[in-house]
GROMACS .gro file of C-alpha atoms in nm:
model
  263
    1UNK     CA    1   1.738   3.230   2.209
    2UNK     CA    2   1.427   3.160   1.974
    3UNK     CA    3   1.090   3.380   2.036
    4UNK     CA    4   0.847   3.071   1.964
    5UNK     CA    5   0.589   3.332   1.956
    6UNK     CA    6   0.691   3.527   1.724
    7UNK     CA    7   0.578   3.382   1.387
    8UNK     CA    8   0.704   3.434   1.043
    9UNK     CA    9   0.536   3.629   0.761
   10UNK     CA   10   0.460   3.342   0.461
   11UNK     CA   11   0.311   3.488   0.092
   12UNK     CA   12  -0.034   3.292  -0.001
   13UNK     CA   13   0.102   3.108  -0.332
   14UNK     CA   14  -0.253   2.992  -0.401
   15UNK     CA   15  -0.630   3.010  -0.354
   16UNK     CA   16  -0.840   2.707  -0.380
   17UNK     CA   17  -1.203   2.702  -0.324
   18UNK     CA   18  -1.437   2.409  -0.265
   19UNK     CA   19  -1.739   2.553  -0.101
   20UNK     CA   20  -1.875   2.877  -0.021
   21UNK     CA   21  -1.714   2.881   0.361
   22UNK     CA   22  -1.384   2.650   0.257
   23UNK     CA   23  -1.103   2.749   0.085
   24UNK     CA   24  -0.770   2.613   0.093
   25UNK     CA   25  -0.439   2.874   0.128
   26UNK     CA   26  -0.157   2.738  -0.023
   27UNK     CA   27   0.143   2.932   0.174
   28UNK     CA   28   0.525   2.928   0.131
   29UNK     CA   29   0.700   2.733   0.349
   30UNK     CA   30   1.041   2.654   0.401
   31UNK     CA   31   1.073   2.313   0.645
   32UNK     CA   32   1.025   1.989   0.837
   33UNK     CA   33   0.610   1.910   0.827
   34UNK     CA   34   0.407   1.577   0.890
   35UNK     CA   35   0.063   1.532   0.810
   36UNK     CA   36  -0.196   1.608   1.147
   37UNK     CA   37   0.049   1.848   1.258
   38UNK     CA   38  -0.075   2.259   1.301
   39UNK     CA   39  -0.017   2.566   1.275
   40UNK     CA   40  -0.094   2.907   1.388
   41UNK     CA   41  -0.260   3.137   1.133
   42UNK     CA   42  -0.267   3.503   1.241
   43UNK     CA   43  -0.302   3.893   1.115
   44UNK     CA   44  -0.231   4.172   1.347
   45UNK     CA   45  -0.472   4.314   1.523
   46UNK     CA   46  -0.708   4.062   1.420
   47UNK     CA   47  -0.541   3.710   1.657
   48UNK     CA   48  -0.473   3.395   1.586
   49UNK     CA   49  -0.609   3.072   1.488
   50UNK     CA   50  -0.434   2.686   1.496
   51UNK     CA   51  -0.501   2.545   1.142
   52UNK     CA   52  -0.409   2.194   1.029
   53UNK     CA   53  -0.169   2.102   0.768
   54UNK     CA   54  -0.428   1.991   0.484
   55UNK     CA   55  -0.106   1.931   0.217
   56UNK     CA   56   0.255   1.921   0.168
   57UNK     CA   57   0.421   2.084  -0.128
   58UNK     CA   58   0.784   2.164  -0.202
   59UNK     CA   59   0.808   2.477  -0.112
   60UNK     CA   60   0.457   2.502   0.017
   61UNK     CA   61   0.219   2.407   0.310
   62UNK     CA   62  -0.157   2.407   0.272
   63UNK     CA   63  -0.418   2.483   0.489
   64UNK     CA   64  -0.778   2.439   0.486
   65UNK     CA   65  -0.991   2.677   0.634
   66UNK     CA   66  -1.363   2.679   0.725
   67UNK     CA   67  -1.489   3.039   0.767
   68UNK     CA   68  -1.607   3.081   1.133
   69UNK     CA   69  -1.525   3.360   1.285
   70UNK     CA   70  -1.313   3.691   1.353
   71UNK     CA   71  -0.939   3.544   1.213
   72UNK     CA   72  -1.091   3.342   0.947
   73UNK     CA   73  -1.305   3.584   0.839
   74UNK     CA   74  -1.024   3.819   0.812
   75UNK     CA   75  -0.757   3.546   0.653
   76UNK     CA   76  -1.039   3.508   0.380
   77UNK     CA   77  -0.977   3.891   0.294
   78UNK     CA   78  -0.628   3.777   0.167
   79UNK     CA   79  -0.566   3.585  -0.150
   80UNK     CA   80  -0.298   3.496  -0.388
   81UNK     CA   81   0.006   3.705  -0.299
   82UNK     CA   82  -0.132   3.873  -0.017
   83UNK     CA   83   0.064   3.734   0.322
   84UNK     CA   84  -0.040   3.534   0.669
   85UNK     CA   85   0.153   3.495   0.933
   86UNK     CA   86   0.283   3.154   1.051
   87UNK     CA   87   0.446   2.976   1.364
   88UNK     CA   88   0.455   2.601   1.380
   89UNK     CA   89   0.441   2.325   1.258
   90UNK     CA   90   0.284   2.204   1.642
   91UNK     CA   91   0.213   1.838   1.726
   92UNK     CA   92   0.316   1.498   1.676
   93UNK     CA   93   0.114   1.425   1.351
   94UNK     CA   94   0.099   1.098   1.188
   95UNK     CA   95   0.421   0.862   1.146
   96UNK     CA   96   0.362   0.704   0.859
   97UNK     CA   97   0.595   0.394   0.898
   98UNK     CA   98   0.327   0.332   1.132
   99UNK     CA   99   0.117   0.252   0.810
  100UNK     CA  100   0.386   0.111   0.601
  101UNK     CA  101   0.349  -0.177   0.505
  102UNK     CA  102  -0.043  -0.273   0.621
  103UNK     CA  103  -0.355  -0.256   0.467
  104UNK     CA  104  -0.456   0.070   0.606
  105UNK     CA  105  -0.825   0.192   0.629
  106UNK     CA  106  -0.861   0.593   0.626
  107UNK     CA  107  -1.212   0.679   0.756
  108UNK     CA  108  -1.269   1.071   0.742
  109UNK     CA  109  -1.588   1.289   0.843
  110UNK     CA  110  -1.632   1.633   0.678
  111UNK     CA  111  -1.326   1.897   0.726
  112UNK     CA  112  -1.172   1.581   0.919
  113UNK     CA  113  -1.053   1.509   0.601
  114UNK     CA  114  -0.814   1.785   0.613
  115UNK     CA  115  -0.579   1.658   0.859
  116UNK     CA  116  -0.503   1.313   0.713
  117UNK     CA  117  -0.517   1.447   0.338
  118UNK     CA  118  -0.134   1.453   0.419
  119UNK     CA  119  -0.166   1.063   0.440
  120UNK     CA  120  -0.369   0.936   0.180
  121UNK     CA  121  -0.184   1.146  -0.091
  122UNK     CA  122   0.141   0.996   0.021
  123UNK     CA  123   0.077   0.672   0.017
  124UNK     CA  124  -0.201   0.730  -0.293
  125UNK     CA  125   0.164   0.871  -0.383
  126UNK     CA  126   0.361   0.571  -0.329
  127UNK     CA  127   0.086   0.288  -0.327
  128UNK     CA  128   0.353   0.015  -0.343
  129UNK     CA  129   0.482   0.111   0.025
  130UNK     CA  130   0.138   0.008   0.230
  131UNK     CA  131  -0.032  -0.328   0.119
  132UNK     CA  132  -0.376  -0.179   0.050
  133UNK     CA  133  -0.515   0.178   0.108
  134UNK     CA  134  -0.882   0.316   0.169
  135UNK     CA  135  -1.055   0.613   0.238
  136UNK     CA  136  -1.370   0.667   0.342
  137UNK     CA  137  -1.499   1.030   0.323
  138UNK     CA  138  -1.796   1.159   0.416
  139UNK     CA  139  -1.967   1.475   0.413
  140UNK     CA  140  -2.333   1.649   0.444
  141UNK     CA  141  -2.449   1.672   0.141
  142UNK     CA  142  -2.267   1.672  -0.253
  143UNK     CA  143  -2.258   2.046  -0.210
  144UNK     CA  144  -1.987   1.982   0.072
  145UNK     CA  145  -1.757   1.794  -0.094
  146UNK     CA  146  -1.356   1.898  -0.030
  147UNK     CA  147  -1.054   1.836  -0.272
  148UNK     CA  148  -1.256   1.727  -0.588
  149UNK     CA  149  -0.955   1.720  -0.814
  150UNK     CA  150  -0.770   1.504  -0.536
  151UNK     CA  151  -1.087   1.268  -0.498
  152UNK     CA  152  -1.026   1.251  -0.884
  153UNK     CA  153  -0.621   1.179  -0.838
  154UNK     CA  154  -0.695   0.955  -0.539
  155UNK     CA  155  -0.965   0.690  -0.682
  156UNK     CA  156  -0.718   0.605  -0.984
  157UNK     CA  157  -0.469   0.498  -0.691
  158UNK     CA  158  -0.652   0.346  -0.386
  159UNK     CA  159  -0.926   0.246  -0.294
  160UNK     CA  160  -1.226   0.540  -0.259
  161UNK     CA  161  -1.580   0.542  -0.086
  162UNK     CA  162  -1.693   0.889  -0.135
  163UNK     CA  163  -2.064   0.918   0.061
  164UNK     CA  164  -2.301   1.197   0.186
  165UNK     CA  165  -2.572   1.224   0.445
  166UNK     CA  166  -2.843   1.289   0.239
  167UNK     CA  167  -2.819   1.416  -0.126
  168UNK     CA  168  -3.127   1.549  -0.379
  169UNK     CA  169  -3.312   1.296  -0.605
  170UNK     CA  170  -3.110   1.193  -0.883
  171UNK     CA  171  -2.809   1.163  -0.683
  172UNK     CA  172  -2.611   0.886  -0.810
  173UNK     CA  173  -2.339   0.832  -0.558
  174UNK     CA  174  -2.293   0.670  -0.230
  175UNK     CA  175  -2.506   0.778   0.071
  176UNK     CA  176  -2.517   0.737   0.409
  177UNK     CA  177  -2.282   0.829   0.712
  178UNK     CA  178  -1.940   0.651   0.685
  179UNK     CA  179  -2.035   0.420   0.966
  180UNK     CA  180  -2.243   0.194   0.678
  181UNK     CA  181  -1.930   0.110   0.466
  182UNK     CA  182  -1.730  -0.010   0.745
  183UNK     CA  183  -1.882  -0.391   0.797
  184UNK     CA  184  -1.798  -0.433   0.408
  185UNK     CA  185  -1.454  -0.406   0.497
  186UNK     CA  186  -1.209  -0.718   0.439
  187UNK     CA  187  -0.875  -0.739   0.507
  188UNK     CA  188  -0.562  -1.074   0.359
  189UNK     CA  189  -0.496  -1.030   0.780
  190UNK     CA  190  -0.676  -0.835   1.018
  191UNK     CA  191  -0.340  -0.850   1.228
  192UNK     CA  192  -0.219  -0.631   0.973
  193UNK     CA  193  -0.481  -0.359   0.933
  194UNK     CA  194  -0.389  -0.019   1.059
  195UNK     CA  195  -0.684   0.226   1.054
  196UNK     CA  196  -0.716   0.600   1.051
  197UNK     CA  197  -1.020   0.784   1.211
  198UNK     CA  198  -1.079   1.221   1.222
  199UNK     CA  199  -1.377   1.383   1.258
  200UNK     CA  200  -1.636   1.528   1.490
  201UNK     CA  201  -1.639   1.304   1.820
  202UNK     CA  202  -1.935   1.140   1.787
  203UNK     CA  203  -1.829   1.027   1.464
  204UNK     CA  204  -1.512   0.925   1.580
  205UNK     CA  205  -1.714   0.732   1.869
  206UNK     CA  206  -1.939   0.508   1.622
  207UNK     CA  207  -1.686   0.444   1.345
  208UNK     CA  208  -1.420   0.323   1.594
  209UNK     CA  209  -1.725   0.107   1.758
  210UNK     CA  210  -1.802  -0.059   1.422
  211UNK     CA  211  -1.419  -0.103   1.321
  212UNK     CA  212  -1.387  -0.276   1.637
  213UNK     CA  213  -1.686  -0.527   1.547
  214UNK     CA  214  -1.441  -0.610   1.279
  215UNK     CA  215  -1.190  -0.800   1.519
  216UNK     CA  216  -0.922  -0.518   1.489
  217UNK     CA  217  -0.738  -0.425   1.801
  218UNK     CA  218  -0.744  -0.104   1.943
  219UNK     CA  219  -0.426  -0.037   1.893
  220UNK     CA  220  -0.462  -0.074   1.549
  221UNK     CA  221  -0.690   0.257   1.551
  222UNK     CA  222  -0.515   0.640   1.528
  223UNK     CA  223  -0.756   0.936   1.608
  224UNK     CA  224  -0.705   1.282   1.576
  225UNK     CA  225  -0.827   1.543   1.873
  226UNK     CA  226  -0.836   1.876   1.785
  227UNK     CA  227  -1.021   2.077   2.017
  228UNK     CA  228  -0.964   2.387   2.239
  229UNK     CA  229  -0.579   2.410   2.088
  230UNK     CA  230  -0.470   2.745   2.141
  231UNK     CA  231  -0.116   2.875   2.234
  232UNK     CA  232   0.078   2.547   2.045
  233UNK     CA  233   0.321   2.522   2.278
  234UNK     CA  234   0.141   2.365   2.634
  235UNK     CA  235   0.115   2.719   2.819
  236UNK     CA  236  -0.221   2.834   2.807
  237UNK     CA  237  -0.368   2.524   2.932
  238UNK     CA  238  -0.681   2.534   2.669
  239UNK     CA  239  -0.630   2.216   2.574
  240UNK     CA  240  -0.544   2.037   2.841
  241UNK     CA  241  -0.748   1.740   2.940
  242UNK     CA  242  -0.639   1.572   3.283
  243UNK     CA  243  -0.261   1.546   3.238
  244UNK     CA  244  -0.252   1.555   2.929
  245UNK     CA  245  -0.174   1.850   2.659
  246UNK     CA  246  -0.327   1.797   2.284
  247UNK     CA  247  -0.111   2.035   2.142
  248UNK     CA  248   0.214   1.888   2.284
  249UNK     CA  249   0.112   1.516   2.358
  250UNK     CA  250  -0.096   1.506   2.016
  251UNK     CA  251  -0.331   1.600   1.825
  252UNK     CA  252  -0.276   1.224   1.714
  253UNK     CA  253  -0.322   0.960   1.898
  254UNK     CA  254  -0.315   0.595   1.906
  255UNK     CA  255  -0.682   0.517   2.045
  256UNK     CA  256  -0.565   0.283   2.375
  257UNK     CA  257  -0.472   0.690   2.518
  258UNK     CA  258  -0.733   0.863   2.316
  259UNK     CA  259  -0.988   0.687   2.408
  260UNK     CA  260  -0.948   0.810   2.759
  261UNK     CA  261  -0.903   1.187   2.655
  262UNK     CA  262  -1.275   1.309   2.785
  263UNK     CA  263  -1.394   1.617   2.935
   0.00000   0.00000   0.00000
């Protein structure tokens, strides 16, 4: 009978870094994955951390990691054919036939990004499956900015509103927090938008408030909630919020239950 806490050992194929406290680990893995699923990064002696899927390779699973603490700061030690260990992949994650098909609206605050990457490179991927794709990304400042060679890939494919808070003078791109671009948006039939919201909470809490404005339904709206996730596997009870488990029942959810998910 399976051990699902025993993780496997998985060789770092590649390094990427985008700021001074984000890097992305590409790791080997062999396996069924959806984008907004997780998994949990450890090193002996050192713990373990849950880590969202930030890319799907053959062969390989990214992961996108902000350096925070004791694990990270330890998992940033290793590079390029160095090992991790892994045990997942954890969580629903995003279906995308749910997005198949509609004129989908990704809006993405900061390292929130990293959890729906999955879905805007598929379908920037395979743009004649979904009627119309766009991503909003924001993040503090130019400085901050994840995945520049994707941006790069991504705004020859679909639609792209790359923003910051605040950015020096000179500054040529779009500012201002992601909740400004979303009036602007227009849709061939708001029955068929699907949007696509990760971030901090209070982000989350304004953008879905001005996507509603809109006329879209809530159940048109997915959200992401990944806090206090833990063990993976519903034990610990870290993430549980009234009956419900993130790391079983979610991280993803359709906003009529997330919306309820407070604590």
């Amino acid at each position: 009978m399976k051990n699902e806490y025993i993780p496997q050992l998985s060789e770092i194929r590649q390094v990427i870094r985008h700021t001074n406290l984000e890097y992305t680990f590409r790791m080997a893995w062999e396996g069924p994955v959806k984008p907004g699923q997780f998994f949990e990064l450890s090193l002996p002696k050192y713990g373990e951390a849950p880590i969202s899927v930030s890319g799907i390779g053959k062969g390989t699973v990214d992961f996108t990691i902000r350096r925070v603490g004791k694990v990270t700061d330890e998992i940033f030690e290793n590079y390029a054919g160095d090992s991790l260990y892994l045990r997942g992949p954890y969580g629903n994650g995003f279906d995308l036939d749910n997005y198949r098909g509609k004129e989908l609206t990704v809006i993405a605050g900061g390292t929130g990004l990293s959890p729906v990457k999955g879905v805007v490179d598929y379908f920037a991927g395979h743009p004649e499956e979904c009627r119309s794709c766009t991503l909003i990304a924001g993040f503090k400042s130019p400085a901050d900015v994840l995945f520049r060679e994707d941006f790069a890939f991504w705004k020859d494919r679909i639609r792209v509103i790359q923003t910051v808070d605040s950015a020096p003078e000179g500054y040529e791109g779009p500012v201002g927090m992601v909740t400004k671009y979303v009036p602007g948006l227009t849709f061939e039939n708001p029955e068929n938008a699907a949007f696509i919201c990760v971030g901090p909470p209070v982000m989350i809490k304004f953008t879905v408030q001005e996507i509603l404005k809109l006329g879209i339904r809530e159940e048109q709206i997915w959200i992401s909630h990944e806090r206090k996730m833990c063990c993976g596997l519903g034990k610990c009870g870290h993430c549980r919020i009234g009956s419900t488990y993130v790391c079983l029942d979610g991280p993803v959810f359709n906003y009529t239950e997330g919306k309820n998910l407070v604590d």
